[in-house]
């Protein structure tokens, strides 16, 4: 089947958070795609709507089977039914898990720059953020394992939130890296909470490795958050899963999700997820090809027209991490300038913690024609950006 990703979808008047912007603005910020979801999922939801009764809903066997089959076939990881817990979203689950598996005042370790909402889940619950910044050398990222182990070894460190693949830098962590993270966390009695929501958005020839699949150490000392919402553009459906092989940890997390009332599906959450994982494969593969072309378009355009920006290599997600430090270290100022001057709304890098200064995050999940307009605006905005003059005169 041919899927149409080229035709723009008018999202005005739909209460879209992404498109709640000025009439002249082009939003490429929040991780939300401007595509219709797979037609198979839409048909499933329309059938459910046609039934007309939307009462309290249980999680059906089809939901468990869909997750298990998808991860076995796509990611070579066998998930048992009893390992899975339904939850309304990855972010609510992360906050619940932080509250249950750590105590007030303890450290939660993250690898910055990283998804900004991790910070909220830690600080809002009275825990301390402990950053082990990624190493950025020659335009790409790696882990400083000496720094990571030193911080894991601190007595107050009880949880590490892993982003796999990593948002915003688009890094797919290899098996050796994940195994070493697992070894160090087990050694220092730190549980790994792995956010794998972007796992199905890899480039066509790339594949992610589930953290829990790497070793017994990783499997038995981890909690993994999974969801079809990012890959299939279903964020508003509020559907996710937590995979926990260890029975003792699973019991704790199950109680946390229920205590926080984020363990019950709405009438559409389970059927949408089951449809995505049983029928959505061809659509997703076509989407991945389209996103790959979009990412290549951004790289080639910026290399030709905006050479002072470096596009960080990315094998996953539809987000691109733009190194703008030759232009300015103040990503907040640059982001605001681009939005006000040319109507291009990107995410400022400083929101993602240490190491994000001087970077912007761009969402490429939109029709190519929209992306071309965005790139034209970016080029114009960088030319007009006043910090360029300050840098050349030594005022920066």
CSV table of C-alpha atoms in Angstrom, one decimal:
chain,number,residue,atom,x,y,z
A,1,UNK,CA,0.0,0.0,0.0
A,2,UNK,CA,1.1,3.5,-0.7
A,3,UNK,CA,1.0,5.9,2.2
A,4,UNK,CA,0.8,9.7,1.7
A,5,UNK,CA,3.2,11.7,3.9
A,6,UNK,CA,3.5,14.6,1.4
A,7,UNK,CA,0.1,16.2,1.8
A,8,UNK,CA,0.0,18.7,4.6
A,9,UNK,CA,-2.6,18.1,7.3
A,10,UNK,CA,-4.4,21.2,8.6
A,11,UNK,CA,-4.2,20.9,12.4
A,12,UNK,CA,-5.6,24.3,13.2
A,13,UNK,CA,-8.8,24.2,15.3
A,14,UNK,CA,-8.0,20.8,16.8
A,15,UNK,CA,-6.5,22.1,20.1
A,16,UNK,CA,-3.1,20.9,19.0
A,17,UNK,CA,-0.5,21.9,21.5
A,18,UNK,CA,2.1,21.9,18.8
A,19,UNK,CA,0.1,24.2,16.6
A,20,UNK,CA,-1.1,26.6,19.3
A,21,UNK,CA,1.1,29.3,17.7
A,22,UNK,CA,0.7,32.5,15.8
A,23,UNK,CA,-0.7,32.4,12.3
A,24,UNK,CA,2.7,33.2,10.8
A,25,UNK,CA,4.6,30.6,12.8
A,26,UNK,CA,5.9,27.3,11.7
A,27,UNK,CA,6.3,24.9,14.8
A,28,UNK,CA,9.0,22.3,14.6
A,29,UNK,CA,9.5,21.9,18.3
A,30,UNK,CA,7.6,19.3,20.4
A,31,UNK,CA,7.9,15.6,19.4
A,32,UNK,CA,4.6,15.3,17.6
A,33,UNK,CA,4.3,14.3,13.9
A,34,UNK,CA,2.2,16.2,11.3
A,35,UNK,CA,1.0,13.0,9.7
A,36,UNK,CA,-2.2,11.0,9.9
A,37,UNK,CA,-1.6,7.8,11.8
A,38,UNK,CA,-1.8,4.5,10.0
A,39,UNK,CA,-5.1,3.9,8.3
A,40,UNK,CA,-5.4,0.5,10.0
A,41,UNK,CA,-5.3,2.2,13.4
A,42,UNK,CA,-7.8,4.8,12.3
A,43,UNK,CA,-10.2,2.1,11.1
A,44,UNK,CA,-9.9,0.3,14.4
A,45,UNK,CA,-10.7,3.4,16.3
A,46,UNK,CA,-13.7,4.3,14.0
A,47,UNK,CA,-15.1,0.8,14.7
A,48,UNK,CA,-14.7,1.3,18.4
A,49,UNK,CA,-16.4,4.7,18.2
A,50,UNK,CA,-19.3,3.2,16.1
A,51,UNK,CA,-20.1,0.9,19.0
A,52,UNK,CA,-21.2,4.0,20.9
A,53,UNK,CA,-20.6,2.8,24.5
A,54,UNK,CA,-17.4,4.0,26.2
A,55,UNK,CA,-17.5,2.5,29.7
A,56,UNK,CA,-14.8,1.4,32.1
A,57,UNK,CA,-12.3,-0.7,30.1
A,58,UNK,CA,-10.0,-3.6,30.9
A,59,UNK,CA,-6.7,-4.5,29.3
A,60,UNK,CA,-7.4,-7.3,26.8
A,61,UNK,CA,-5.2,-10.2,26.0
A,62,UNK,CA,-4.7,-8.8,22.5
A,63,UNK,CA,-2.8,-5.8,24.1
A,64,UNK,CA,-0.3,-8.2,25.8
A,65,UNK,CA,0.0,-10.4,22.7
A,66,UNK,CA,0.6,-7.4,20.4
A,67,UNK,CA,3.5,-6.1,22.6
A,68,UNK,CA,5.1,-9.5,22.9
A,69,UNK,CA,4.8,-10.3,19.2
A,70,UNK,CA,6.2,-6.9,18.1
A,71,UNK,CA,9.2,-7.0,20.4
A,72,UNK,CA,10.0,-10.6,19.5
A,73,UNK,CA,9.7,-10.0,15.7
A,74,UNK,CA,11.1,-6.5,15.5
A,75,UNK,CA,13.6,-6.3,18.4
A,76,UNK,CA,14.5,-9.9,19.1
A,77,UNK,CA,13.4,-9.7,22.7
A,78,UNK,CA,10.9,-12.2,24.2
A,79,UNK,CA,8.6,-10.4,26.6
A,80,UNK,CA,6.4,-12.5,28.9
A,81,UNK,CA,2.8,-11.4,29.5
A,82,UNK,CA,3.3,-11.1,33.3
A,83,UNK,CA,6.2,-8.6,32.7
A,84,UNK,CA,3.9,-6.0,31.2
A,85,UNK,CA,1.9,-3.3,33.1
A,86,UNK,CA,-0.5,-0.9,31.3
A,87,UNK,CA,0.0,2.8,32.0
A,88,UNK,CA,-1.5,6.0,30.5
A,89,UNK,CA,1.9,7.3,29.4
A,90,UNK,CA,5.6,7.1,29.7
A,91,UNK,CA,6.0,10.4,31.6
A,92,UNK,CA,3.3,9.6,34.2
A,93,UNK,CA,5.0,6.2,34.6
A,94,UNK,CA,8.5,7.8,35.1
A,95,UNK,CA,7.2,10.1,37.8
A,96,UNK,CA,5.4,7.3,39.6
A,97,UNK,CA,8.5,5.1,39.4
A,98,UNK,CA,10.7,7.9,40.7
A,99,UNK,CA,8.4,8.3,43.7
A,100,UNK,CA,8.3,4.5,44.4
A,101,UNK,CA,11.8,3.4,43.8
A,102,UNK,CA,13.6,6.4,45.4
A,103,UNK,CA,13.3,8.4,48.5
A,104,UNK,CA,13.1,12.2,48.9
A,105,UNK,CA,16.5,13.7,48.8
A,106,UNK,CA,18.1,10.8,46.9
A,107,UNK,CA,19.9,11.3,43.5
A,108,UNK,CA,18.4,10.3,40.2
A,109,UNK,CA,21.1,10.1,37.5
A,110,UNK,CA,20.6,11.3,33.9
A,111,UNK,CA,22.9,11.7,30.9
A,112,UNK,CA,22.6,15.2,29.7
A,113,UNK,CA,21.7,16.7,27.3
A,114,UNK,CA,18.5,14.7,27.6
A,115,UNK,CA,14.7,14.9,27.4
A,116,UNK,CA,13.8,17.9,29.5
A,117,UNK,CA,10.8,16.3,31.2
A,118,UNK,CA,13.1,13.9,33.1
A,119,UNK,CA,14.2,16.9,35.1
A,120,UNK,CA,10.6,17.7,36.0
A,121,UNK,CA,9.9,14.1,37.1
A,122,UNK,CA,13.0,14.3,39.4
A,123,UNK,CA,12.7,17.8,40.9
A,124,UNK,CA,8.9,17.8,41.2
A,125,UNK,CA,9.2,14.8,43.5
A,126,UNK,CA,11.8,16.2,45.8
A,127,UNK,CA,14.7,14.2,44.4
A,128,UNK,CA,18.1,15.6,43.3
A,129,UNK,CA,19.2,15.7,39.7
A,130,UNK,CA,22.6,14.1,39.2
A,131,UNK,CA,24.0,14.7,35.7
A,132,UNK,CA,26.6,12.5,34.0
A,133,UNK,CA,27.1,14.6,30.9
A,134,UNK,CA,27.6,12.9,27.6
A,135,UNK,CA,31.0,13.5,25.9
A,136,UNK,CA,30.7,15.6,22.7
A,137,UNK,CA,33.8,15.2,20.6
A,138,UNK,CA,34.3,15.7,16.8
A,139,UNK,CA,30.5,16.2,16.4
A,140,UNK,CA,29.2,13.1,18.1
A,141,UNK,CA,28.4,11.8,21.5
A,142,UNK,CA,29.7,9.0,23.8
A,143,UNK,CA,29.6,8.1,27.5
A,144,UNK,CA,32.3,9.0,30.1
A,145,UNK,CA,32.2,5.8,32.0
A,146,UNK,CA,34.6,7.0,34.7
A,147,UNK,CA,32.3,9.9,35.5
A,148,UNK,CA,29.3,7.6,35.3
A,149,UNK,CA,30.7,5.1,37.7
A,150,UNK,CA,31.8,7.7,40.2
A,151,UNK,CA,28.3,9.2,40.3
A,152,UNK,CA,26.6,5.8,40.4
A,153,UNK,CA,28.8,4.9,43.4
A,154,UNK,CA,27.5,7.8,45.5
A,155,UNK,CA,25.5,6.4,48.4
A,156,UNK,CA,22.5,8.7,47.6
A,157,UNK,CA,22.2,7.5,44.0
A,158,UNK,CA,19.4,5.0,43.7
A,159,UNK,CA,18.0,5.3,40.1
A,160,UNK,CA,19.4,6.0,36.7
A,161,UNK,CA,17.1,7.1,33.9
A,162,UNK,CA,18.4,5.9,30.5
A,163,UNK,CA,17.2,7.3,27.2
A,164,UNK,CA,17.4,4.5,24.6
A,165,UNK,CA,17.5,5.7,21.8
A,166,UNK,CA,18.7,9.0,23.2
A,167,UNK,CA,16.6,12.2,22.8
A,168,UNK,CA,17.7,14.8,21.7
A,169,UNK,CA,20.9,13.6,20.2
A,170,UNK,CA,19.5,10.6,18.2
A,171,UNK,CA,22.0,8.1,19.5
A,172,UNK,CA,21.3,4.4,19.4
A,173,UNK,CA,23.3,2.8,22.2
A,174,UNK,CA,25.2,-0.3,21.1
A,175,UNK,CA,25.1,-3.6,23.0
A,176,UNK,CA,28.5,-3.2,24.6
A,177,UNK,CA,27.6,0.3,25.9
A,178,UNK,CA,24.3,-1.0,27.4
A,179,UNK,CA,26.0,-4.0,28.9
A,180,UNK,CA,28.5,-1.7,30.7
A,181,UNK,CA,25.7,0.6,32.0
A,182,UNK,CA,24.0,-2.5,33.3
A,183,UNK,CA,27.1,-3.9,35.0
A,184,UNK,CA,27.9,-0.6,36.7
A,185,UNK,CA,24.3,-0.1,37.9
A,186,UNK,CA,24.1,-3.6,39.3
A,187,UNK,CA,27.5,-3.2,41.0
A,188,UNK,CA,26.4,0.0,42.7
A,189,UNK,CA,22.8,-1.1,43.5
A,190,UNK,CA,21.2,1.5,41.1
A,191,UNK,CA,18.0,0.5,39.3
A,192,UNK,CA,17.9,1.4,35.6
A,193,UNK,CA,14.7,3.1,34.3
A,194,UNK,CA,15.0,2.9,30.5
A,195,UNK,CA,12.8,5.2,28.4
A,196,UNK,CA,12.5,3.4,25.0
A,197,UNK,CA,9.6,5.4,23.5
A,198,UNK,CA,11.6,6.3,20.4
A,199,UNK,CA,12.8,2.7,19.7
A,200,UNK,CA,10.7,2.1,16.6
A,201,UNK,CA,11.8,5.4,14.9
A,202,UNK,CA,15.2,4.2,13.8
A,203,UNK,CA,16.6,4.9,10.3
A,204,UNK,CA,15.7,2.2,7.8
A,205,UNK,CA,18.9,0.2,8.1
A,206,UNK,CA,19.4,0.8,11.8
A,207,UNK,CA,17.9,-1.1,14.8
A,208,UNK,CA,17.8,-0.4,18.5
A,209,UNK,CA,18.7,-2.9,21.2
A,210,UNK,CA,16.3,-3.2,24.2
A,211,UNK,CA,18.3,-2.6,27.4
A,212,UNK,CA,16.7,-5.5,29.2
A,213,UNK,CA,17.7,-7.9,26.4
A,214,UNK,CA,21.4,-7.4,26.7
A,215,UNK,CA,22.2,-9.5,29.8
A,216,UNK,CA,20.7,-11.0,32.9
A,217,UNK,CA,22.1,-8.1,34.9
A,218,UNK,CA,20.3,-5.6,32.6
A,219,UNK,CA,17.1,-7.7,32.6
A,220,UNK,CA,16.8,-8.2,36.3
A,221,UNK,CA,17.7,-4.7,37.3
A,222,UNK,CA,15.6,-2.6,35.0
A,223,UNK,CA,12.2,-1.1,34.4
A,224,UNK,CA,11.5,-0.2,30.7
A,225,UNK,CA,8.9,2.2,29.4
A,226,UNK,CA,7.4,1.3,26.0
A,227,UNK,CA,4.7,2.8,23.8
A,228,UNK,CA,3.4,3.0,20.3
A,229,UNK,CA,2.5,6.7,20.7
A,230,UNK,CA,5.6,8.2,19.3
A,231,UNK,CA,6.1,6.0,16.4
A,232,UNK,CA,2.4,5.9,15.3
A,233,UNK,CA,1.5,9.5,16.3
A,234,UNK,CA,-0.9,8.5,19.1
A,235,UNK,CA,0.2,10.7,22.0
A,236,UNK,CA,-3.4,12.0,22.6
A,237,UNK,CA,-4.6,8.4,23.0
A,238,UNK,CA,-2.6,8.0,26.2
A,239,UNK,CA,-1.4,4.5,26.0
A,240,UNK,CA,1.9,2.9,27.2
A,241,UNK,CA,3.4,-0.1,28.9
A,242,UNK,CA,6.0,-0.7,31.6
A,243,UNK,CA,8.1,-3.9,31.2
A,244,UNK,CA,9.6,-5.3,34.4
A,245,UNK,CA,11.0,-8.9,34.4
A,246,UNK,CA,11.9,-8.8,38.1
A,247,UNK,CA,8.8,-9.8,40.2
A,248,UNK,CA,9.8,-7.8,43.3
A,249,UNK,CA,10.4,-4.6,41.4
A,250,UNK,CA,7.3,-5.2,39.3
A,251,UNK,CA,5.1,-5.5,42.4
A,252,UNK,CA,6.4,-2.1,43.6
A,253,UNK,CA,5.8,-0.4,40.3
A,254,UNK,CA,2.4,-1.9,39.9
A,255,UNK,CA,1.4,-0.5,43.3
A,256,UNK,CA,2.8,2.9,42.3
A,257,UNK,CA,0.9,3.1,39.0
A,258,UNK,CA,-2.3,2.1,40.8
A,259,UNK,CA,-1.8,4.5,43.6
A,260,UNK,CA,-1.3,7.3,41.2
A,261,UNK,CA,-4.3,6.2,39.1
A,262,UNK,CA,-2.3,5.9,35.9
A,263,UNK,CA,-2.9,2.1,35.4
A,264,UNK,CA,-6.3,2.0,33.7
A,265,UNK,CA,-6.9,2.4,30.0
A,266,UNK,CA,-9.5,4.7,28.4
A,267,UNK,CA,-11.8,3.1,25.8
A,268,UNK,CA,-9.3,3.6,23.0
A,269,UNK,CA,-5.9,3.1,24.6
A,270,UNK,CA,-5.5,-0.7,24.4
A,271,UNK,CA,-7.2,-1.2,21.0
A,272,UNK,CA,-5.1,1.5,19.4
A,273,UNK,CA,-1.9,0.0,20.7
A,274,UNK,CA,-2.9,-3.5,19.7
A,275,UNK,CA,-3.8,-2.3,16.2
A,276,UNK,CA,-0.5,-0.4,15.8
A,277,UNK,CA,1.6,-3.5,16.7
A,278,UNK,CA,-0.4,-6.0,14.8
A,279,UNK,CA,-1.3,-4.1,11.7
A,280,UNK,CA,0.9,-1.0,11.5
A,281,UNK,CA,4.2,-2.5,10.4
A,282,UNK,CA,4.1,-1.6,6.7
A,283,UNK,CA,3.0,2.0,7.5
A,284,UNK,CA,5.8,2.4,10.0
A,285,UNK,CA,8.4,1.1,7.6
A,286,UNK,CA,7.2,3.6,4.9
A,287,UNK,CA,7.3,6.4,7.6
A,288,UNK,CA,10.8,5.5,8.5
A,289,UNK,CA,11.9,5.8,4.9
A,290,UNK,CA,10.2,9.2,4.6
A,291,UNK,CA,11.7,10.5,7.9
A,292,UNK,CA,15.1,9.3,6.7
A,293,UNK,CA,14.7,11.4,3.5
A,294,UNK,CA,13.7,14.4,5.6
A,295,UNK,CA,16.7,14.1,7.8
A,296,UNK,CA,19.0,13.9,4.7
A,297,UNK,CA,17.3,16.9,3.3
A,298,UNK,CA,18.1,18.9,6.5
A,299,UNK,CA,21.7,17.8,6.5
A,300,UNK,CA,22.3,18.6,2.8
A,301,UNK,CA,20.6,22.0,3.0
A,302,UNK,CA,22.4,23.1,6.1
A,303,UNK,CA,25.8,21.9,4.8
A,304,UNK,CA,25.2,24.0,1.6
A,305,UNK,CA,23.4,27.1,3.0
A,306,UNK,CA,24.2,27.3,6.7
A,307,UNK,CA,27.7,25.8,7.1
A,308,UNK,CA,28.1,27.4,10.6
A,309,UNK,CA,25.6,24.9,11.9
A,310,UNK,CA,26.6,21.2,12.4
A,311,UNK,CA,23.9,18.6,12.3
A,312,UNK,CA,24.8,15.9,14.8
A,313,UNK,CA,24.8,12.4,13.3
A,314,UNK,CA,21.5,10.6,14.2
A,315,UNK,CA,20.4,7.0,13.7
A,316,UNK,CA,17.0,7.3,15.5
A,317,UNK,CA,14.1,9.6,16.2
A,318,UNK,CA,12.8,12.3,13.8
A,319,UNK,CA,14.5,14.9,15.9
A,320,UNK,CA,17.8,16.5,14.8
A,321,UNK,CA,20.2,18.2,17.2
A,322,UNK,CA,21.8,21.3,15.7
A,323,UNK,CA,25.1,22.5,16.9
A,324,UNK,CA,24.9,26.3,16.5
A,325,UNK,CA,27.8,27.2,18.8
A,326,UNK,CA,29.8,28.9,15.9
A,327,UNK,CA,26.9,31.3,15.8
A,328,UNK,CA,26.1,31.7,19.5
A,329,UNK,CA,26.3,29.8,22.8
A,330,UNK,CA,23.0,31.3,23.8
A,331,UNK,CA,20.4,28.9,22.4
A,332,UNK,CA,17.6,30.6,24.3
A,333,UNK,CA,18.3,33.9,22.6
A,334,UNK,CA,18.7,32.3,19.2
A,335,UNK,CA,15.5,30.3,19.6
A,336,UNK,CA,13.5,33.4,20.5
A,337,UNK,CA,15.0,35.4,17.7
A,338,UNK,CA,14.2,32.8,15.1
A,339,UNK,CA,10.6,32.6,16.4
A,340,UNK,CA,10.1,36.3,16.5
A,341,UNK,CA,11.9,37.3,13.3
A,342,UNK,CA,11.1,34.5,10.8
A,343,UNK,CA,8.4,32.6,12.6
A,344,UNK,CA,10.4,29.3,13.0
A,345,UNK,CA,9.7,27.6,16.3
A,346,UNK,CA,12.4,25.2,17.4
A,347,UNK,CA,13.4,23.9,20.8
A,348,UNK,CA,16.2,25.6,22.6
A,349,UNK,CA,19.1,23.3,23.6
A,350,UNK,CA,19.5,24.7,27.1
A,351,UNK,CA,16.2,23.0,28.1
A,352,UNK,CA,18.0,19.7,27.9
A,353,UNK,CA,20.5,20.4,30.6
A,354,UNK,CA,24.3,20.6,30.7
A,355,UNK,CA,25.8,20.5,27.3
A,356,UNK,CA,22.7,21.8,25.5
A,357,UNK,CA,23.8,25.4,25.4
A,358,UNK,CA,24.3,26.6,21.8
A,359,UNK,CA,22.1,23.8,20.4
A,360,UNK,CA,18.7,23.7,18.9
A,361,UNK,CA,16.4,20.7,18.4
A,362,UNK,CA,14.4,20.4,15.2
A,363,UNK,CA,11.4,18.1,14.6
A,364,UNK,CA,11.6,16.8,11.0
A,365,UNK,CA,8.3,14.8,11.1
A,366,UNK,CA,6.3,16.8,8.6
A,367,UNK,CA,5.7,16.9,4.9
A,368,UNK,CA,8.8,17.7,2.9
A,369,UNK,CA,7.3,20.9,1.5
A,370,UNK,CA,6.8,22.2,5.1
A,371,UNK,CA,10.4,21.2,6.0
A,372,UNK,CA,11.7,23.1,3.0
A,373,UNK,CA,9.9,26.2,4.2
A,374,UNK,CA,11.4,25.8,7.7
A,375,UNK,CA,14.9,25.5,6.3
A,376,UNK,CA,14.5,28.6,4.3
A,377,UNK,CA,13.3,30.4,7.4
A,378,UNK,CA,16.2,29.0,9.4
A,379,UNK,CA,18.7,30.2,6.8
A,380,UNK,CA,17.2,33.7,6.7
A,381,UNK,CA,17.1,33.9,10.5
A,382,UNK,CA,20.7,32.9,10.9
A,383,UNK,CA,21.8,35.5,8.4
A,384,UNK,CA,19.9,38.2,10.3
A,385,UNK,CA,20.8,37.0,13.8
A,386,UNK,CA,22.6,39.9,15.5
A,387,UNK,CA,24.9,37.8,17.6
A,388,UNK,CA,26.9,37.0,14.5
A,389,UNK,CA,28.1,40.6,14.4
A,390,UNK,CA,28.9,40.6,18.1
A,391,UNK,CA,30.9,37.4,17.7
A,392,UNK,CA,32.9,38.8,14.8
A,393,UNK,CA,33.7,42.0,16.8
A,394,UNK,CA,34.7,40.0,19.9
A,395,UNK,CA,31.8,41.0,22.0
A,396,UNK,CA,30.6,37.5,22.7
